Coordinates of C-alpha atoms in Angstrom, one line a residue:
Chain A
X549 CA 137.0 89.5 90.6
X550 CA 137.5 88.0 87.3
X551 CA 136.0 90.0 84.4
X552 CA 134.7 88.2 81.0
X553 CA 134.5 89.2 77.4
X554 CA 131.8 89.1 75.2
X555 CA 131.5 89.9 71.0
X556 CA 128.2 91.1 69.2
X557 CA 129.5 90.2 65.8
X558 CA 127.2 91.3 63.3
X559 CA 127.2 91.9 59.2
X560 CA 128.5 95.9 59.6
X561 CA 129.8 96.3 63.4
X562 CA 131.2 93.9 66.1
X563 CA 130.9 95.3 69.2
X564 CA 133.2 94.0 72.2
X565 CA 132.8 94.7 75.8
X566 CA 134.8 93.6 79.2
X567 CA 132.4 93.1 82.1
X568 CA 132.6 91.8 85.9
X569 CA 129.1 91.4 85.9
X570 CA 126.1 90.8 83.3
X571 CA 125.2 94.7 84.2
X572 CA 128.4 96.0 84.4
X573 CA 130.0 97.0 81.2
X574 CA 133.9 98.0 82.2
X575 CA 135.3 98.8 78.9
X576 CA 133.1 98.7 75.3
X577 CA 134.3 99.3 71.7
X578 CA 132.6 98.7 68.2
X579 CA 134.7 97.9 65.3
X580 CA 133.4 98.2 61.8
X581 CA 133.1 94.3 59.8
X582 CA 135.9 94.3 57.4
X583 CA 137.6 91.2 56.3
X584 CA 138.2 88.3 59.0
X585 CA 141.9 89.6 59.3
X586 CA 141.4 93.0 59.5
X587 CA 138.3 92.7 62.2
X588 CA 139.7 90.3 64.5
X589 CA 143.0 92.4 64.5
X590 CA 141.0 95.8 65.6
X591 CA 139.2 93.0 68.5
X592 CA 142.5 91.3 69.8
X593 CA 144.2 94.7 70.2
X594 CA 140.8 95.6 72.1
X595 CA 141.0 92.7 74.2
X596 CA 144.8 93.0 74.5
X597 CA 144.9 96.4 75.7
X598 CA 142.0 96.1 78.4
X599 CA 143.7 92.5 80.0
X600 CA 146.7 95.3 80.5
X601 CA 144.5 97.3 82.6
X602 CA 141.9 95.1 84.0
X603 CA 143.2 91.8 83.6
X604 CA 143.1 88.4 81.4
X605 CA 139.3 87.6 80.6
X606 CA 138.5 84.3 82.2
X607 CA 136.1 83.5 78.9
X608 CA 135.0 84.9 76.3
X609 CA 131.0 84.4 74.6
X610 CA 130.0 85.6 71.2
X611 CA 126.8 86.2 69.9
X612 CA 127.2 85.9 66.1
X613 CA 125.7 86.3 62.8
X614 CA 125.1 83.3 60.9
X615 CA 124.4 80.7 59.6
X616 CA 126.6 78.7 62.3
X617 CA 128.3 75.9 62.7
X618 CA 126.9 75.2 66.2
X619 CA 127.9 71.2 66.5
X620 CA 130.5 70.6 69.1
X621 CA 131.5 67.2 67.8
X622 CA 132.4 69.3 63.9
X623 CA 135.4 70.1 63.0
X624 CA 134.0 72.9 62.1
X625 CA 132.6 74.1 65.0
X626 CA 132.4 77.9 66.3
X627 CA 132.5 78.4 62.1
X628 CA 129.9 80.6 59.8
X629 CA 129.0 78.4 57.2
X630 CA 128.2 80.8 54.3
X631 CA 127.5 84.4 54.0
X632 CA 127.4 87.2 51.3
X633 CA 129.7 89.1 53.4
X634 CA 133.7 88.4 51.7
X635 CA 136.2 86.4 53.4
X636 CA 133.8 85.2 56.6
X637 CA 132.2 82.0 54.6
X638 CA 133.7 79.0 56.6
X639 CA 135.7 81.7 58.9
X640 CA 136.2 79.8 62.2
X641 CA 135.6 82.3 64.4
X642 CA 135.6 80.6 67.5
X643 CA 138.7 79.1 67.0
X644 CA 140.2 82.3 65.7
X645 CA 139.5 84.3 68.9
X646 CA 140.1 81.0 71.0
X647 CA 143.7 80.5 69.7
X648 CA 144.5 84.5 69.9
X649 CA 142.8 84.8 72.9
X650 CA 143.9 81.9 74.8
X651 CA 140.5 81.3 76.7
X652 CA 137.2 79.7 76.7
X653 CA 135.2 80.7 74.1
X654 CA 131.3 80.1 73.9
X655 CA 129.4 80.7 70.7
X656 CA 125.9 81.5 69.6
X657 CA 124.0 83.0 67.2
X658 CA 123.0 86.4 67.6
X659 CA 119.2 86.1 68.4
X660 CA 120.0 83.0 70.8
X661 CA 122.5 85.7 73.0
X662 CA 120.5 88.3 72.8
X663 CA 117.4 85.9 74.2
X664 CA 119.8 84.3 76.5
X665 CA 120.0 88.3 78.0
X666 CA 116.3 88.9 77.7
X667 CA 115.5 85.7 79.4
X668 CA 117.4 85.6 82.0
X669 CA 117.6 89.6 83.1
X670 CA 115.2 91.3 80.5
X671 CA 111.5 90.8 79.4
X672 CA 111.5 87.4 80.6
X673 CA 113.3 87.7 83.8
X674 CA 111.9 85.1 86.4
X675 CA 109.6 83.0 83.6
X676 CA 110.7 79.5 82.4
X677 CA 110.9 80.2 78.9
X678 CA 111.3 83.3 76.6
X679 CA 111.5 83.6 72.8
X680 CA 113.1 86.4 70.4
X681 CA 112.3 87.6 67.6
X682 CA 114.4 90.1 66.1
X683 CA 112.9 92.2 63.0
X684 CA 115.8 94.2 61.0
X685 CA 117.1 93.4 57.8
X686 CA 116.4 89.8 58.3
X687 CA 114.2 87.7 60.6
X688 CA 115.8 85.7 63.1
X689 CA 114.5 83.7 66.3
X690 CA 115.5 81.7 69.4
X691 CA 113.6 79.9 71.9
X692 CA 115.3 80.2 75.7
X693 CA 114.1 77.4 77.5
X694 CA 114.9 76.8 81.5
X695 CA 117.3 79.9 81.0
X696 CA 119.1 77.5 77.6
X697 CA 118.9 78.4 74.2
X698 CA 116.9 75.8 72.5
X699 CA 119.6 73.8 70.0
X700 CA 118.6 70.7 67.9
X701 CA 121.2 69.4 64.7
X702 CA 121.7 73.3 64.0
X703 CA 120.4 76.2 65.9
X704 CA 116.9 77.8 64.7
X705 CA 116.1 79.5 61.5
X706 CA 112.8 80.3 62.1
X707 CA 112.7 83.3 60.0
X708 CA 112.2 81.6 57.0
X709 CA 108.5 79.6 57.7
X710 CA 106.8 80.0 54.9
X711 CA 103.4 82.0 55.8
X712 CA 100.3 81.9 54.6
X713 CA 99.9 84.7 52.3
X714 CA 98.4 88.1 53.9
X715 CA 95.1 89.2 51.8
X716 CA 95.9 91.3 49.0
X717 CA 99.5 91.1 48.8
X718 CA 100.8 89.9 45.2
X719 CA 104.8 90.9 46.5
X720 CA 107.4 87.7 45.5
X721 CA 109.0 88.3 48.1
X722 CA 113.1 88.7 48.3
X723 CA 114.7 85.6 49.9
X724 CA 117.2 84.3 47.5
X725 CA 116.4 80.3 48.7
X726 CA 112.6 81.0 48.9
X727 CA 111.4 83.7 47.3
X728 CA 108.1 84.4 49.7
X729 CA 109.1 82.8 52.9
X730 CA 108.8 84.9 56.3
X731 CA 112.2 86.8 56.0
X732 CA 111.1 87.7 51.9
X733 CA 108.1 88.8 53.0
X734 CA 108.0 90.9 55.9
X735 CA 112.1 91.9 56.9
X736 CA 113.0 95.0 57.0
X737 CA 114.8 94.8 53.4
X738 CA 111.4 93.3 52.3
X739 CA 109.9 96.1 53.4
X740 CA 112.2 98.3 51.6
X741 CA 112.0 96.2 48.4
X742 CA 108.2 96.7 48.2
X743 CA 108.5 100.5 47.0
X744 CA 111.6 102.0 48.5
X745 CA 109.8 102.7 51.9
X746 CA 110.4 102.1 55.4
X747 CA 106.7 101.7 57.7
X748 CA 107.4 104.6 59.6
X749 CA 107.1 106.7 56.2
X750 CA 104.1 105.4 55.4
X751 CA 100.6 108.0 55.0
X752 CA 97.9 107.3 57.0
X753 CA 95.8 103.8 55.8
X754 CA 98.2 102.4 54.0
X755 CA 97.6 98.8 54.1
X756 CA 101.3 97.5 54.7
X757 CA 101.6 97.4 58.5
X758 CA 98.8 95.3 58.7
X759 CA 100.2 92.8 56.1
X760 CA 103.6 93.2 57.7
X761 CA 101.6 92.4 61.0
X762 CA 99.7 89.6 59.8
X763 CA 103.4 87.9 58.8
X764 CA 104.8 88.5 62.5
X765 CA 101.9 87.7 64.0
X766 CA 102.2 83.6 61.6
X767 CA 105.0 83.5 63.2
X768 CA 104.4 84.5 66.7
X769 CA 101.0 81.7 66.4
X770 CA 103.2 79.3 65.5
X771 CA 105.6 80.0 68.4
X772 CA 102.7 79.5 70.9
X773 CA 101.2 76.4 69.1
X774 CA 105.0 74.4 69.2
X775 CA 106.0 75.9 72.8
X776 CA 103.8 78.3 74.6
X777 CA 106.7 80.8 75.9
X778 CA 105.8 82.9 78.3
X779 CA 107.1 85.9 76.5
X780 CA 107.7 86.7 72.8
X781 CA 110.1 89.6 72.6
X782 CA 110.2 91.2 69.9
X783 CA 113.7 93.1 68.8
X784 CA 115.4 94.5 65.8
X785 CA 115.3 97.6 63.9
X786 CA 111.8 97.3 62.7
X787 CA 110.2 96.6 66.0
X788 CA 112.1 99.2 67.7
X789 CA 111.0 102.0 65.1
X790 CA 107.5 101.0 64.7
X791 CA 106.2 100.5 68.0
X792 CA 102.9 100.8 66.2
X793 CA 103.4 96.9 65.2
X794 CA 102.7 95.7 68.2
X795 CA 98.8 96.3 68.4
X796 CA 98.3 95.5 65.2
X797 CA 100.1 92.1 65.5
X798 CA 98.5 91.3 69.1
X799 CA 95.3 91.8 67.4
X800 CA 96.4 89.6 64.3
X801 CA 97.6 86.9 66.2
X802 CA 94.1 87.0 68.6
X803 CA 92.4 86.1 65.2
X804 CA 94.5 84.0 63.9
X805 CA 94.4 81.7 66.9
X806 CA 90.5 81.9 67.0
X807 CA 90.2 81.7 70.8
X808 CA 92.1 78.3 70.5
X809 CA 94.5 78.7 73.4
X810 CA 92.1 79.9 75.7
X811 CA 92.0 83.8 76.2
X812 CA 95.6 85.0 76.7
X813 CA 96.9 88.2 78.1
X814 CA 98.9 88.8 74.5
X815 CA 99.8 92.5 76.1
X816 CA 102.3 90.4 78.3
X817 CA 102.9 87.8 76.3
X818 CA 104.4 89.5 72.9
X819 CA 106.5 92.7 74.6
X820 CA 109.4 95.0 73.1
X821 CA 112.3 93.8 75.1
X822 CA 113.7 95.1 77.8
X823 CA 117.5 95.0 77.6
X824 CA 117.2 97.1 74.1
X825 CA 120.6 97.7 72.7
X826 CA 122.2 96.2 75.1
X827 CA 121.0 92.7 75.3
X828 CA 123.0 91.3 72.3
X829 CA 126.3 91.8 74.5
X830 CA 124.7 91.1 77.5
X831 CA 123.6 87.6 76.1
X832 CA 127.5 86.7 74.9
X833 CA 128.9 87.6 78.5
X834 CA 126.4 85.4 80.1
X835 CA 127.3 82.7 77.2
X836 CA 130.9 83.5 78.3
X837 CA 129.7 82.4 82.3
X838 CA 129.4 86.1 84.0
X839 CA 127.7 86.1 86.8
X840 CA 124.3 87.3 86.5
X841 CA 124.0 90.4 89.1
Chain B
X691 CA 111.0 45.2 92.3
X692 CA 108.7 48.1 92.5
X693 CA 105.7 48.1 89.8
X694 CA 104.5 51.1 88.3
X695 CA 101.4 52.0 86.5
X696 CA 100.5 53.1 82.8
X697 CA 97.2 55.0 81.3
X698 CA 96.8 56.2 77.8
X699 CA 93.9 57.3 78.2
X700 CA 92.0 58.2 74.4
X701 CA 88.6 59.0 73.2
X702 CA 87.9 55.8 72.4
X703 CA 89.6 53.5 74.6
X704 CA 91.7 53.9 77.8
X705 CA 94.7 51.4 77.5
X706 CA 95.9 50.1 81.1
X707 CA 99.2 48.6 81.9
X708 CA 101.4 47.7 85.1
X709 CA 105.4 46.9 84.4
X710 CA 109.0 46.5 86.6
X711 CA 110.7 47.8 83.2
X712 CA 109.8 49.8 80.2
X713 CA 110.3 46.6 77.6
X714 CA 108.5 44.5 80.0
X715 CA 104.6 44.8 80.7
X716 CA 103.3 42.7 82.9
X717 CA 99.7 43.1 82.9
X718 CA 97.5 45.0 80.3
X719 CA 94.1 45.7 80.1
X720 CA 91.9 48.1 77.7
X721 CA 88.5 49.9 78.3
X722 CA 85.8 51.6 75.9
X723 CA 85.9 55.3 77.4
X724 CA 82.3 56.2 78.9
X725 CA 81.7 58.5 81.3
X726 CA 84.3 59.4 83.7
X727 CA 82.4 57.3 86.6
X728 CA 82.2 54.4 84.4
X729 CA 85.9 54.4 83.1
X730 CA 87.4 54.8 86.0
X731 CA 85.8 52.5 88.1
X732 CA 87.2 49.6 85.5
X733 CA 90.4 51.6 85.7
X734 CA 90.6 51.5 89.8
X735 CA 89.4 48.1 89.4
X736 CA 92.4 46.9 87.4
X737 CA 95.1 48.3 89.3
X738 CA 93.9 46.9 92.2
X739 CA 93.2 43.6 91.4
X740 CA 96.8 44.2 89.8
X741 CA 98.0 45.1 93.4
X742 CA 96.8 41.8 95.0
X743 CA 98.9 39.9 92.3
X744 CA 101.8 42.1 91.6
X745 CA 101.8 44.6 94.6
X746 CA 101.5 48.2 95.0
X747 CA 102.4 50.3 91.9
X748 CA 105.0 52.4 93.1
X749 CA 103.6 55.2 90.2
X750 CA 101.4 55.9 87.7
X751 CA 101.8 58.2 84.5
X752 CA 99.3 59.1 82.3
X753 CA 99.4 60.1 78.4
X754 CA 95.8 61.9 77.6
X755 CA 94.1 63.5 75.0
X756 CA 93.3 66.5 75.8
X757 CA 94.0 69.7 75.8
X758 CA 95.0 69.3 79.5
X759 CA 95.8 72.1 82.2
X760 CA 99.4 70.9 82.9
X761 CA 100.3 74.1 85.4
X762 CA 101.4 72.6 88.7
X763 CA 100.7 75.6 90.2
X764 CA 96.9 75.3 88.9
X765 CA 93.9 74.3 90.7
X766 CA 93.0 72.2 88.0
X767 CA 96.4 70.6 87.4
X768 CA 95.6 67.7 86.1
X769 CA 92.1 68.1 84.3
X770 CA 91.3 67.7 80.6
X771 CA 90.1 71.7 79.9
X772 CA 87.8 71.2 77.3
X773 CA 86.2 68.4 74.9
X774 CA 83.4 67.1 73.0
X775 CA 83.2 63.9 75.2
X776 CA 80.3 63.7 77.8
X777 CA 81.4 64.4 81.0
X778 CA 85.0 65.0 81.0
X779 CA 85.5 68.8 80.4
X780 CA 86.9 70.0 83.5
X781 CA 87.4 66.1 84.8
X782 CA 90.3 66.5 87.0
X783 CA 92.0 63.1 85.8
X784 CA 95.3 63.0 87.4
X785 CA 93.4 64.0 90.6
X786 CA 90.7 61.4 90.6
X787 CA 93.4 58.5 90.4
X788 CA 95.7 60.0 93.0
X789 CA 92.9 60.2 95.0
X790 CA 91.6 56.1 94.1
X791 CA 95.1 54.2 93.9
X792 CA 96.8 56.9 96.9
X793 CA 100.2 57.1 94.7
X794 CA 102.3 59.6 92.8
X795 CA 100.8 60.4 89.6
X796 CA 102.3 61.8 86.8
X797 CA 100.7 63.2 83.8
X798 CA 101.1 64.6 80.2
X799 CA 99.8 64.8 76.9
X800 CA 99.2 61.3 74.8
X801 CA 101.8 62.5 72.1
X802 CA 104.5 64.0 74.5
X803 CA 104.2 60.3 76.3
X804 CA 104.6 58.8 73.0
X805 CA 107.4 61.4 71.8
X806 CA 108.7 60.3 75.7
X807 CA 109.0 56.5 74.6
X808 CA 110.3 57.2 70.8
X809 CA 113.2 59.5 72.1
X810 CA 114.3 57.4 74.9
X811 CA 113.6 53.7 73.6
X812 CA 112.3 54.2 70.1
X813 CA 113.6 56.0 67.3
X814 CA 114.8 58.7 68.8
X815 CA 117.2 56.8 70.9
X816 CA 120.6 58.0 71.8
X817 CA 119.6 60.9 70.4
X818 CA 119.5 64.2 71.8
X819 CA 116.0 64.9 70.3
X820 CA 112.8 64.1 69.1
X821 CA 109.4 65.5 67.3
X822 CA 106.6 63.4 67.6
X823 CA 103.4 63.9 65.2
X824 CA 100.3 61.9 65.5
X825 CA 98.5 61.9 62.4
X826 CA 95.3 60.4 63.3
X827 CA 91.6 61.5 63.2
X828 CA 93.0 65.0 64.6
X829 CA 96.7 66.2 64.6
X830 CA 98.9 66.6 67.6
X831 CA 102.9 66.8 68.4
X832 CA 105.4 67.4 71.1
X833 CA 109.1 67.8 71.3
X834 CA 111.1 65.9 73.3
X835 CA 114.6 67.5 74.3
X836 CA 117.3 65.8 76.6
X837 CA 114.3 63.2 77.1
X838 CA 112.2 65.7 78.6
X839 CA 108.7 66.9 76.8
X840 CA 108.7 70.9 75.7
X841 CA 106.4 72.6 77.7
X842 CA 105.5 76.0 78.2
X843 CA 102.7 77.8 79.8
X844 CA 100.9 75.3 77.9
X845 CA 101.5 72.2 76.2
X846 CA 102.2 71.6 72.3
X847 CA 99.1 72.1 69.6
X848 CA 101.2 72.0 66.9
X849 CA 98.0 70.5 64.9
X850 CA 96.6 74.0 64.7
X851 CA 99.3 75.6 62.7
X852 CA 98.3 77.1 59.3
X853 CA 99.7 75.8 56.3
X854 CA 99.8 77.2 53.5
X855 CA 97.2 76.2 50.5
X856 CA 98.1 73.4 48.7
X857 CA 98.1 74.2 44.9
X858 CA 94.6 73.1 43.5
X859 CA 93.1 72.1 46.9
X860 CA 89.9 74.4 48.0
X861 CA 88.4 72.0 50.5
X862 CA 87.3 74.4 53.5
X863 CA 88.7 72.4 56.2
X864 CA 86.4 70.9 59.0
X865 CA 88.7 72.6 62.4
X866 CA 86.0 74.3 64.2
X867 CA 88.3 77.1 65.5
X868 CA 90.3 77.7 62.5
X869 CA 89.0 76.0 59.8
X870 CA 91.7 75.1 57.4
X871 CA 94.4 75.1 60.1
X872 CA 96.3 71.7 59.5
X873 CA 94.0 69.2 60.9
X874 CA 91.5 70.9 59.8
X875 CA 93.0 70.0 56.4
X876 CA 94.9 67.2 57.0
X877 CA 93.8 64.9 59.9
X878 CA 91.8 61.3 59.0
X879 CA 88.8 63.1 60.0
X880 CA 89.6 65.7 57.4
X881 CA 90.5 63.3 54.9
X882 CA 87.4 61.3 55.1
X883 CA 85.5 64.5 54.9
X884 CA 86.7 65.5 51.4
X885 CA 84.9 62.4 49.8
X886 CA 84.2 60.0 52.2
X887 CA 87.3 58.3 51.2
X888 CA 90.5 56.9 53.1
X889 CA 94.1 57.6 51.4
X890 CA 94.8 53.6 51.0
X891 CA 91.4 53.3 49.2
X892 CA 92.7 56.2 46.1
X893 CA 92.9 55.6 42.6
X894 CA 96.5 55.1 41.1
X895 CA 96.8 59.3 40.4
X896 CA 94.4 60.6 42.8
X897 CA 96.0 63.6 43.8
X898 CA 94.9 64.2 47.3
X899 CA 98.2 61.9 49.0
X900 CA 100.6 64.5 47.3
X901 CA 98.1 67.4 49.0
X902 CA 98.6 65.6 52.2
X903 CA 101.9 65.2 52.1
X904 CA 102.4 68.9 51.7
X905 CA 100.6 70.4 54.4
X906 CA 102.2 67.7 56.8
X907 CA 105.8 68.5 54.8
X908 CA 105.0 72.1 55.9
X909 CA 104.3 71.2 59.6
X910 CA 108.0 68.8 59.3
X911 CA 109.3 72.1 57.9
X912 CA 108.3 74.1 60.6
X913 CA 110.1 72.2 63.5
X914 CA 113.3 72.0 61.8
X915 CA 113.4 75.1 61.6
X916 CA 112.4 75.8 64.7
X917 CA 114.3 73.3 66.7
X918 CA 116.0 70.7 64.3
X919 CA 115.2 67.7 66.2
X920 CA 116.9 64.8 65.3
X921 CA 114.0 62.7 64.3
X922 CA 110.5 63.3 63.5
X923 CA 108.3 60.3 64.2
X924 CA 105.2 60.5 62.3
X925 CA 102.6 58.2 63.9
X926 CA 98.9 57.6 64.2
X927 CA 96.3 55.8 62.0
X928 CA 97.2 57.9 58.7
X929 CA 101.2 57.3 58.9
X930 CA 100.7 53.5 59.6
X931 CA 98.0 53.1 56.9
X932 CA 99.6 54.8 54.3
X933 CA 103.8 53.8 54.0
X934 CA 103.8 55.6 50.7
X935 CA 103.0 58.9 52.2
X936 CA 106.8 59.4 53.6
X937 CA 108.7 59.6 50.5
X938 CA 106.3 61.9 49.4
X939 CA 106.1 64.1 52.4
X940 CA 110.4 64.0 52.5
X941 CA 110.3 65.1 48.7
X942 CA 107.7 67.8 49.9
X943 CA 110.3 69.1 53.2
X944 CA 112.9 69.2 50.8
X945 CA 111.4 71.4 47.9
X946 CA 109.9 73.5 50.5
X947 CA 113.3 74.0 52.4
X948 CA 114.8 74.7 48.9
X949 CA 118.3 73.8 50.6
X950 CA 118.5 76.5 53.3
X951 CA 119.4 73.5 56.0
X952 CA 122.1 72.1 54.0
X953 CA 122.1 68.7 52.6
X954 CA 119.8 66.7 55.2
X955 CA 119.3 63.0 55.4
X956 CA 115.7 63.7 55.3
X957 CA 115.2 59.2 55.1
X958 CA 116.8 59.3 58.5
X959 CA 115.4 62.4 60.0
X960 CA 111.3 62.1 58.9
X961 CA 110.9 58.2 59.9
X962 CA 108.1 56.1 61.1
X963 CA 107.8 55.6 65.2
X964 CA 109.7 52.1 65.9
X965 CA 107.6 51.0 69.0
X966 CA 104.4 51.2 67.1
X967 CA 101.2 50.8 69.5
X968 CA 102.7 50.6 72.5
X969 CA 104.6 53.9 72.7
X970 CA 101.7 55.5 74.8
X971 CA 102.1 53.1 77.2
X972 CA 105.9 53.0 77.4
X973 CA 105.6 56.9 77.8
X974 CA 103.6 56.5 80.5
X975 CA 105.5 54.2 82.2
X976 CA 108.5 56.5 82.0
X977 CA 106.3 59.6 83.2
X978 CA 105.5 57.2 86.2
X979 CA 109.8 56.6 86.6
X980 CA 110.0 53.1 85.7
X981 CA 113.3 51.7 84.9
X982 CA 114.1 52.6 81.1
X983 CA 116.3 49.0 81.0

């Protein structure tokens, strides 16, 4: 039986995995991000040492951060275009692991694997389309689509929609390209920036996790308004700590949409996902071709 | 050569068609929209005075306004849900032709059967996708990916979004759900209602064009980064009226995207539909399965 790899590559860990199946994790190990050389050395030795005992990975899918160079036809493809983080701006990653590696090598960003996973075996198992959000430091989405992550001339960066401003809140907002788009205004490190809290801290009435709610909830609207998915899963540190979001999101986004799409069972619709830590690594061994049970 | 059939079928007029090819309509016929009883007995009239001359249509597609139940698993499959029009809420159209003309009868929304044509024979084509915005006396749009129309547990009502405020512009918007959602802002019908006015009629200065052109900027801004299409065809009785609006809309997309997507060629991407009036038709003709060629 052939076994796949699959990378969760992500600003402070990468976490590999070797797996027969989408459920059945053989060997795992997290590396911490370093510099290109110094990560990818920690993976290949991974990779290297578990072919010795289970056998050459027939593929390899990675779920990545970004922002990516997703174009087949670019020479730059499989690539992260810029980033903060040193050494990884214009890093062909794909090709790195590719030519190391000597396999297929499938490439996504991070929210589109980890939707891929939640689509397919998660909160969206058995519906045609799921999207995910994922709520941590930054704000990220994907649309899955017939079991596909949705691509046009780059993949999505739906965090940064600019929102209509909540009532009340004056804060500029943190995105260096936009100041008070969705990612400035309601991320976790938004969050933080507003006063050096996190939600969970918060007393009693405070009036942020309804703003933060009213943000999500812009962007959840504007999901069902361009494509109606059955699910919106909702991931990421923020989401996962505050499950007190949710209610106050479904509720915003039952406003917002003013009875316009008919009633809609939003309790189904917008869900935690399933898969929870899991699903990122899932998503790139499905991207990689596991097969799914 | 098998015929097929065409409806778009609007509140003001249902257009009716019967073609061997896409590029190539044989016969054409128009009708004022009345009652359901009314129209479609012109409508079954046509196509079978039609079939004495050119035979049976093998087909028929059908782009409508709307919104429309487009769940093939619904009882109402078919039907226009809701509308201010006399008689047709709850009219099951697709039913009562499949019934009348005893053929295959496909059906979808009037812009996803334009975006249909644009992508595979308009502007879109050779492309792998396409947005297509009416702007008209209301506001619609559908995506077309792989030359198939996005749908999810509903279709497309990307005319409800909410923009944000345009600097200096407090006119309430006329949307009776929402308001000031974009075509309660931005549609003809909302244009006129500011003042009575058309764009094309302005003084040299009047700042309302630049106001429009933001909040439909916002809505261009939205699908790219949501699903980068390719193209986004901006059509309907406000585009075609009013050329100078595009320049101003592209200068609006790309202050508003700040340069997060990268240099774009926003002159190539945000373009005006290039089968003009009889994209509707064509869409419907390639609902139906005509020939694209």
């Amino acid at each position: 039986m052939p076994v796949f790899g699959s990378i969760e590559a992500g600003g402070t860990k990468f976490r590999c995995a070797i797996a027969a199946s989408a459920t059945d994790i053989i060997a795992q190990a997290d590396f911490r991000t370093r510099t290109p050389a110094e990560t990818l050395a920690d993976i290949i030795t991974f990779f290297t040492e578990s072919a010795a005992i289970h056998g050459e990975i027939a593929a390899l899918g990675i779920g990545s951060f970004g922002p990516l160079d997703l174009d087949p036809a670019s020479p730059c493809y499989g690539s992260i275009v810029r980033t903060p983080k040193p050494g990884w701006s214009g890093f062909n990653l794909r090709a790195a692991l590719m030519a190391a590696l000597a396999c297929k090598v499938s490439i996504d960003t991070d929210v589109n694997a980890s939707g891929l996973a939640e689509s397919r075996l998660g909160a969206g198992r058995g519906l045609p389309s799921l999207a995910y959000i994922t709520i941590g430091t930054g704000i990220g989405g994907g649309l899955i689509q017939s079991g596909r992550p949705l691509h046009g001339f780059a993949h999505p960066e739906m965090g940064h929609i600019r929102p209509r401003r909540a009532a009340g809140d004056n804060f500029p907002g943190i995105c260096p390209y936009h100041g008070d788009c969705l990612e400035g205004l309601a991320s976790g490190a938004a969050i933080f920036a507003r006063g050096g809290r996190h939600l969970a801290n918060l007393p009693e009435g405070d009036p942020l996790p309804a703003i933060i709610a009213d943000y999500i909830a812009q962007l959840c609207c504007t999901l069902l308004l361009f494509a109606a998915p059955y699910r919106i899963a909702l991931g990421g540190g923020v989401s996962s700590s505050n499950p007190g979001l949710f209610p106050l999101i479904r509720r915003s986004v039952s406003q917002q949409l003013s009875g316009y799409c008919g009633p809609l069972a939003l309790d189904e619709i917008i869900v935690a996902p399933a898969l929870a830590n899991d699903a990122g690594l899932i998503g790139g061994l499905l991207l990689a071709g596991v097969m799914q049970a």
